[in-house]
Short mmCIF file of C-alpha atoms in Angstrom, two decimals:
data_model
loop_
_atom_site.label_atom_id
_atom_site.label_comp_id
_atom_site.label_asym_id
_atom_site.label_seq_id
_atom_site.Cartn_x
_atom_site.Cartn_y
_atom_site.Cartn_z
CA MET A 955 0.15 -0.17 0.00
CA SER A 956 1.64 3.39 -1.12
CA ASN A 957 2.49 5.65 2.23
CA THR A 958 0.83 8.58 0.19
CA LEU A 959 -3.17 9.48 1.89
CA LEU A 960 -3.60 12.42 -0.12
CA GLU A 961 -2.33 13.79 -3.29
CA VAL A 962 -3.61 17.55 -4.88
CA LYS A 963 -2.45 17.71 -8.51
CA ASP A 964 -2.63 21.48 -9.74
CA LEU A 965 -5.67 22.67 -8.06
CA LYS A 966 -7.43 25.74 -8.98
CA GLN A 967 -10.13 27.73 -7.09
CA TYR A 968 -11.66 30.82 -8.93
CA PHE A 969 -14.25 32.84 -7.80
CA PRO A 970 -16.30 35.30 -10.00
CA ILE A 971 -16.27 38.66 -8.63
CA ASN A 972 -18.38 41.37 -10.21
CA THR A 973 -16.47 44.72 -11.46
CA GLY A 974 -18.77 46.72 -13.05
CA PHE A 975 -21.77 46.81 -14.73
CA PHE A 976 -22.29 43.22 -16.56
CA LYS A 977 -18.56 42.43 -16.02
CA THR A 978 -17.06 40.04 -13.69
CA THR A 979 -13.77 39.04 -13.33
CA ASN A 980 -12.33 35.79 -11.69
CA LEU A 981 -10.29 36.35 -8.25
CA LYS A 982 -7.49 33.43 -8.46
CA ALA A 983 -7.57 32.30 -4.93
CA VAL A 984 -5.55 29.43 -5.34
CA ASP A 985 -3.72 28.84 -8.57
CA GLY A 986 -2.25 25.82 -10.09
CA VAL A 987 -1.30 24.04 -6.38
CA SER A 988 0.27 20.86 -6.07
CA PHE A 989 1.37 18.93 -3.05
CA SER A 990 1.00 15.26 -1.49
CA ILE A 991 0.86 14.08 2.01
CA GLY A 992 1.78 10.58 3.94
CA ARG A 993 -0.55 8.14 6.14
CA GLY A 994 0.18 10.21 9.38
CA GLU A 995 1.80 12.87 8.62
CA THR A 996 1.57 16.86 8.90
CA LEU A 997 2.12 19.19 5.70
CA GLY A 998 2.13 22.86 7.19
CA LEU A 999 0.75 25.87 4.97
CA VAL A 1000 1.93 29.37 5.80
CA GLY A 1001 1.53 32.36 3.96
CA GLU A 1002 0.13 36.06 4.59
CA SER A 1003 -3.54 36.66 5.25
CA GLY A 1004 -5.82 36.48 1.57
CA CYS A 1005 -3.14 33.89 -0.16
CA GLY A 1006 -5.43 31.44 -0.21
CA LYS A 1007 -4.37 29.04 2.40
CA SER A 1008 -8.03 28.54 3.68
CA THR A 1009 -9.27 27.78 0.64
CA VAL A 1010 -6.99 25.19 -0.36
CA GLY A 1011 -8.30 23.25 2.55
CA ARG A 1012 -11.57 23.65 1.62
CA SER A 1013 -11.35 23.14 -1.65
CA ILE A 1014 -10.03 19.90 -0.62
CA LEU A 1015 -12.74 18.72 1.35
CA HIS A 1016 -15.33 19.88 -1.75
CA LEU A 1017 -16.59 22.58 0.64
CA TYR A 1018 -16.17 24.79 -2.58
CA LYS A 1019 -16.83 23.31 -6.05
CA ILE A 1020 -13.30 22.98 -7.16
CA THR A 1021 -12.52 25.29 -10.64
CA GLY A 1022 -9.73 22.76 -11.68
CA GLY A 1023 -7.41 20.02 -10.91
CA GLU A 1024 -7.45 17.02 -9.62
CA ILE A 1025 -7.42 15.64 -5.74
CA TYR A 1026 -6.88 11.75 -5.13
CA PHE A 1027 -7.42 10.17 -1.53
CA GLU A 1028 -5.46 6.43 -0.85
CA ASN A 1029 -5.28 6.75 -5.23
CA ASN A 1030 -8.57 7.71 -5.77
CA LEU A 1031 -9.67 10.69 -7.71
CA ILE A 1032 -12.29 12.61 -5.27
CA THR A 1033 -15.31 14.56 -7.45
CA SER A 1034 -18.25 16.45 -6.70
CA LYS A 1035 -20.15 13.09 -7.30
CA ASN A 1036 -18.68 10.64 -5.03
CA ILE A 1037 -17.42 13.28 -2.57
CA ARG A 1038 -20.09 11.70 0.23
CA ASN A 1039 -18.21 8.44 0.25
CA TYR A 1040 -15.12 10.46 1.75
CA ARG A 1041 -16.63 12.37 4.36
CA LYS A 1042 -15.94 9.88 7.05
CA ASP A 1043 -12.65 9.93 6.14
CA MET A 1044 -11.93 13.30 6.24
CA ALA A 1045 -13.06 16.18 8.63
CA ILE A 1046 -11.70 19.85 9.27
CA VAL A 1047 -11.50 21.74 12.49
CA PHE A 1048 -12.32 25.62 11.71
CA GLN A 1049 -10.19 28.78 12.75
CA ASP A 1050 -12.93 30.83 14.84
CA PRO A 1051 -14.36 28.33 17.99
CA TYR A 1052 -17.14 31.33 18.61
CA SER A 1053 -18.65 30.98 15.49
CA ALA A 1054 -17.84 27.26 14.11
CA LEU A 1055 -20.00 25.90 16.84
CA ASP A 1056 -24.19 26.06 16.82
CA PRO A 1057 -25.36 28.71 19.80
CA ARG A 1058 -28.67 26.52 19.98
CA MET A 1059 -27.16 22.90 19.95
CA THR A 1060 -25.80 21.18 23.09
CA VAL A 1061 -22.40 19.58 23.35
CA ALA A 1062 -23.44 16.31 22.76
CA ASP A 1063 -25.39 17.32 19.79
CA ILE A 1064 -22.95 18.96 18.44
CA ILE A 1065 -20.38 16.14 18.39
CA GLY A 1066 -23.23 13.71 17.65
CA GLU A 1067 -24.17 15.21 14.80
CA PRO A 1068 -21.60 13.51 12.29
CA LEU A 1069 -22.70 10.32 13.92
CA ASP A 1070 -26.94 11.36 13.22
CA VAL A 1071 -25.70 12.43 9.64
CA HIS A 1072 -23.85 8.97 8.86
CA LYS A 1073 -26.06 6.90 10.67
CA ALA A 1074 -23.09 5.47 12.78
CA TYR A 1075 -24.78 3.99 16.00
CA LYS A 1076 -27.40 1.28 16.26
CA THR A 1077 -29.15 2.30 19.42
CA LYS A 1078 -28.94 5.59 21.56
CA GLN A 1079 -27.12 4.33 24.33
CA GLU A 1080 -24.02 3.34 22.01
CA ARG A 1081 -24.19 7.00 20.62
CA LYS A 1082 -24.47 8.38 24.27
CA GLU A 1083 -20.78 6.19 25.07
CA ARG A 1084 -19.52 7.47 21.94
CA ILE A 1085 -19.82 11.17 22.84
CA GLU A 1086 -18.38 10.63 26.09
CA GLN A 1087 -15.66 8.66 24.68
CA LEU A 1088 -15.14 11.55 22.30
CA MET A 1089 -14.98 14.38 24.80
CA ASP A 1090 -12.86 12.11 27.23
CA ILE A 1091 -10.18 11.91 24.63
CA VAL A 1092 -10.12 15.77 24.17
CA GLY A 1093 -10.17 16.13 27.98
CA LEU A 1094 -13.36 17.69 28.76
CA SER A 1095 -15.77 16.18 31.33
CA ASN A 1096 -18.95 13.91 30.88
CA GLU A 1097 -20.67 16.75 32.78
CA HIS A 1098 -20.57 19.38 30.05
CA ALA A 1099 -22.45 17.20 28.06
CA ASN A 1100 -25.61 19.09 28.07
CA ARG A 1101 -24.39 22.53 28.59
CA TYR A 1102 -24.74 25.06 25.66
CA PRO A 1103 -21.20 26.75 23.43
CA HIS A 1104 -21.44 30.23 25.35
CA GLU A 1105 -20.62 28.38 28.87
CA PHE A 1106 -17.05 27.48 27.55
CA SER A 1107 -13.92 29.24 26.99
CA GLY A 1108 -12.08 29.50 23.56
CA GLY A 1109 -9.93 26.76 24.31
CA GLN A 1110 -12.51 24.47 25.62
CA ARG A 1111 -14.76 25.40 22.44
CA GLN A 1112 -11.54 24.01 20.55
CA ARG A 1113 -11.91 20.93 22.00
CA ILE A 1114 -15.23 20.61 21.41
CA GLY A 1115 -14.61 21.32 17.65
CA ILE A 1116 -11.72 18.67 17.43
CA ALA A 1117 -13.88 16.23 19.25
CA ARG A 1118 -16.76 16.68 16.34
CA ALA A 1119 -13.87 16.41 13.88
CA LEU A 1120 -12.86 12.88 15.27
CA ALA A 1121 -16.13 11.42 15.72
CA LEU A 1122 -15.98 9.23 12.76
CA ASN A 1123 -12.67 8.21 12.96
CA PRO A 1124 -11.02 10.11 9.83
CA LYS A 1125 -7.97 9.73 8.20
CA PHE A 1126 -7.29 13.18 7.44
CA ILE A 1127 -7.97 16.75 9.25
CA VAL A 1128 -7.68 20.06 7.79
CA CYS A 1129 -6.73 22.31 10.91
CA ASP A 1130 -7.67 25.61 9.51
CA GLU A 1131 -5.37 28.03 11.90
CA PRO A 1132 -7.40 26.26 14.77
CA VAL A 1133 -4.91 28.22 17.23
CA SER A 1134 -5.11 31.49 15.97
CA ALA A 1135 -7.74 32.89 17.94
CA LEU A 1136 -7.01 31.31 21.17
CA ASP A 1137 -4.52 32.62 24.04
CA VAL A 1138 -0.49 31.46 23.62
CA SER A 1139 -1.27 29.20 26.69
CA ILE A 1140 -3.85 27.25 25.47
CA GLN A 1141 -2.22 27.22 21.79
CA ALA A 1142 0.61 25.14 23.22
CA GLN A 1143 -2.37 22.91 24.89
CA ILE A 1144 -3.97 22.39 21.75
CA ILE A 1145 -0.90 21.87 19.36
CA ASN A 1146 0.35 19.41 21.89
CA MET A 1147 -2.90 17.50 21.47
CA PHE A 1148 -2.94 17.63 18.16
CA GLU A 1149 0.33 15.69 18.25
CA GLU A 1150 -1.12 13.40 20.80
CA LEU A 1151 -4.07 12.17 18.62
CA GLN A 1152 -1.59 11.94 15.67
CA GLU A 1153 0.56 9.65 17.25
CA ARG A 1154 -2.84 7.74 18.87
CA PHE A 1155 -4.89 7.55 15.47
CA ASN A 1156 -2.26 7.88 12.95
CA LEU A 1157 -4.03 11.08 11.78
CA ALA A 1158 -2.45 13.02 8.72
CA TYR A 1159 -3.05 16.92 8.92
CA LEU A 1160 -2.83 19.62 6.62
CA PHE A 1161 -2.41 22.45 9.29
CA ILE A 1162 -2.82 25.95 8.16
CA ALA A 1163 -1.39 28.99 10.34
CA HIS A 1164 0.15 32.04 10.15
CA ASP A 1165 2.40 31.38 12.96
CA LEU A 1166 5.99 29.79 11.30
CA SER A 1167 7.34 28.69 14.75
CA VAL A 1168 4.21 27.03 15.55
CA VAL A 1169 4.12 25.35 11.63
CA LYS A 1170 7.76 24.01 12.61
CA HIS A 1171 6.96 22.14 15.24
CA ILE A 1172 3.94 20.13 14.44
CA SER A 1173 5.27 19.50 10.74
CA LYS A 1174 7.22 17.33 8.50
CA ASN A 1175 6.95 19.40 5.38
CA ILE A 1176 6.13 23.23 5.32
CA ALA A 1177 4.84 24.55 2.29
CA VAL A 1178 4.68 28.44 1.82
CA MET A 1179 1.87 30.28 -0.31
CA TYR A 1180 1.80 33.90 -1.92
CA LEU A 1181 -0.97 35.31 -3.85
CA GLY A 1182 -2.59 31.40 -4.01
CA LYS A 1183 0.52 29.95 -5.19
CA ILE A 1184 3.31 27.85 -3.36
CA VAL A 1185 6.55 29.44 -3.82
CA GLU A 1186 8.63 26.78 -1.33
CA LEU A 1187 8.32 23.59 -0.49
CA ALA A 1188 10.41 21.71 1.64
CA PRO A 1189 11.09 19.57 5.08
CA SER A 1190 10.43 21.55 8.46
CA ASN A 1191 14.05 21.71 9.38
CA GLU A 1192 15.49 22.39 5.97
CA LEU A 1193 13.15 25.15 4.83
CA ILE A 1194 14.03 26.84 8.39
CA ASN A 1195 17.55 26.45 8.30
CA ASN A 1196 18.06 26.85 4.18
CA PRO A 1197 15.09 29.08 2.53
CA LEU A 1198 15.41 29.75 -1.07
CA HIS A 1199 12.67 32.12 -2.28
CA PRO A 1200 13.15 35.58 -1.17
CA TYR A 1201 9.56 35.32 0.10
CA THR A 1202 10.48 32.67 2.82
CA GLN A 1203 13.59 33.97 3.78
CA SER A 1204 11.64 37.74 4.78
CA LEU A 1205 9.11 35.11 6.81
CA ILE A 1206 11.98 33.24 8.31
CA SER A 1207 13.70 36.63 9.62
CA ALA A 1208 10.85 37.91 11.17
CA LEU A 1209 10.77 34.78 13.55
CA PRO A 1210 11.64 36.11 17.30
CA ILE A 1211 14.96 34.53 18.88
CA PRO A 1212 14.98 33.91 22.79
CA ASP A 1213 18.51 34.35 22.79
CA PRO A 1214 19.20 38.32 23.03
CA ASN A 1215 22.94 38.41 22.13
CA ILE A 1216 21.65 36.25 18.78
CA SER A 1217 18.82 38.81 18.52
CA LYS A 1218 20.65 41.75 18.47
CA THR A 1219 23.09 40.62 15.44
CA LYS A 1220 20.17 39.41 13.14
CA LYS A 1221 19.39 40.85 10.49
CA ARG A 1222 15.75 41.47 9.53
CA ILE A 1223 14.55 41.61 5.64
CA VAL A 1224 12.13 43.99 5.23
CA LEU A 1225 9.76 43.76 2.10
CA GLN A 1226 9.01 47.05 0.16
CA GLY A 1227 5.60 47.85 -1.02
CA ASP A 1228 2.15 46.10 -0.62
CA ILE A 1229 0.47 42.91 -1.37
CA PRO A 1230 -0.71 43.01 -4.93
CA SER A 1231 -4.77 42.51 -5.15
CA PRO A 1232 -5.53 38.74 -6.29
CA LEU A 1233 -7.75 40.55 -9.05
CA ASN A 1234 -4.63 41.92 -11.03
CA VAL A 1235 -2.11 39.83 -9.99
CA PRO A 1236 1.38 41.12 -11.57
CA SER A 1237 2.93 39.84 -14.53
CA GLY A 1238 5.20 36.62 -14.50
CA CYS A 1239 5.82 35.93 -11.06
CA ALA A 1240 3.56 37.90 -9.05
CA PHE A 1241 6.18 38.78 -5.68
CA ARG A 1242 8.23 40.46 -8.25
CA THR A 1243 6.88 44.29 -7.10
CA ARG A 1244 8.12 43.29 -3.30
CA CYS A 1245 11.35 41.27 -4.03
CA PRO A 1246 14.59 42.89 -3.76
CA LYS A 1247 16.25 40.32 -6.07
CA ALA A 1248 13.59 40.97 -9.40
CA THR A 1249 15.27 41.08 -12.37
CA ASP A 1250 13.64 41.33 -15.99
CA ILE A 1251 13.10 37.78 -16.65
CA CYS A 1252 10.37 37.80 -13.61
CA ALA A 1253 8.30 40.12 -15.04
CA LYS A 1254 7.44 37.99 -18.56
CA GLU A 1255 7.74 34.43 -17.10
CA CYS A 1256 6.13 32.70 -13.93
CA PRO A 1257 8.41 30.61 -12.26
CA ILE A 1258 7.74 27.02 -11.69
CA LEU A 1259 8.56 24.89 -9.01
CA GLN A 1260 11.84 22.88 -9.14
CA GLU A 1261 13.75 20.53 -6.95
CA LYS A 1262 16.87 22.39 -5.89
CA SER A 1263 17.91 19.74 -3.64
CA PRO A 1264 16.36 16.45 -2.65
CA GLY A 1265 12.73 17.04 -1.59
CA HIS A 1266 13.57 21.11 -1.21
CA THR A 1267 11.36 22.56 -4.45
CA VAL A 1268 11.28 26.30 -4.99
CA ALA A 1269 9.63 28.69 -7.61
CA CYS A 1270 11.93 31.65 -8.30
CA HIS A 1271 14.06 32.58 -11.38
CA ASN A 1272 17.20 33.99 -9.28
CA VAL A 1273 17.58 31.08 -6.80
CA ASP A 1274 20.81 30.60 -7.71
#
């Protein structure tokens, strides 16, 4: 059996935007993204707001009807017609624990909803026992089962969301910035829980985040996105220690270092200019308007991902 669980090939997600009188323009939220994730592995996906990270995760689960490309799960092509067959194997943990839970439902009903939809139990007692088991797995007390989301803190609400995602024993979970809305102390607890769950159930994650230090901690590989495209993809330590793309180098230069002596000598790479609008992406390389290494070829040709060392790919004309 192949170790690859999920494979994404040339994924495109365009949204038609009304830009005038009877005129629409495609907003290219995701434009030709490719990667694969092995069983029990984590791919970290990082980039600034609006680059298309969350759209990638939601498109994989067909929460949006994809514009183009192919998604394979266990070597089977997923389409809008057969996606229901794979719903049990894939789940998502949303970014905002405050809006992701229905305020009118009890915790037991929120966690049990996937079980109800897929008729994954025979008796009400079996359903009750499964919900209690899931609550115990994520560190919640059975006494919380009949309470409502507004009675919980942000960290507890995120635990409820994780329990719901685990309800049908999935093989793959999209973690859509699951800790960005939480306090730093709670973030560490949730990250550790994700790691424990991965080891216990052999889960594969697409871990979407802004914070490179968090992604480095949990991910085997990291992909860096900019304006709908992956500009660099490499093993976690390799990307942090040897970034090749100017955008990745800028992101890593902003990481705080706990040693004040090293921090004083560290040189910060500050990017100039603003992020271009995804409705009006620059010709050639989308990053060229902010890139300190940009040359004439960058305006003419869009660079493609090329392998520079084993497992380390980068889309840049001026890496060498």
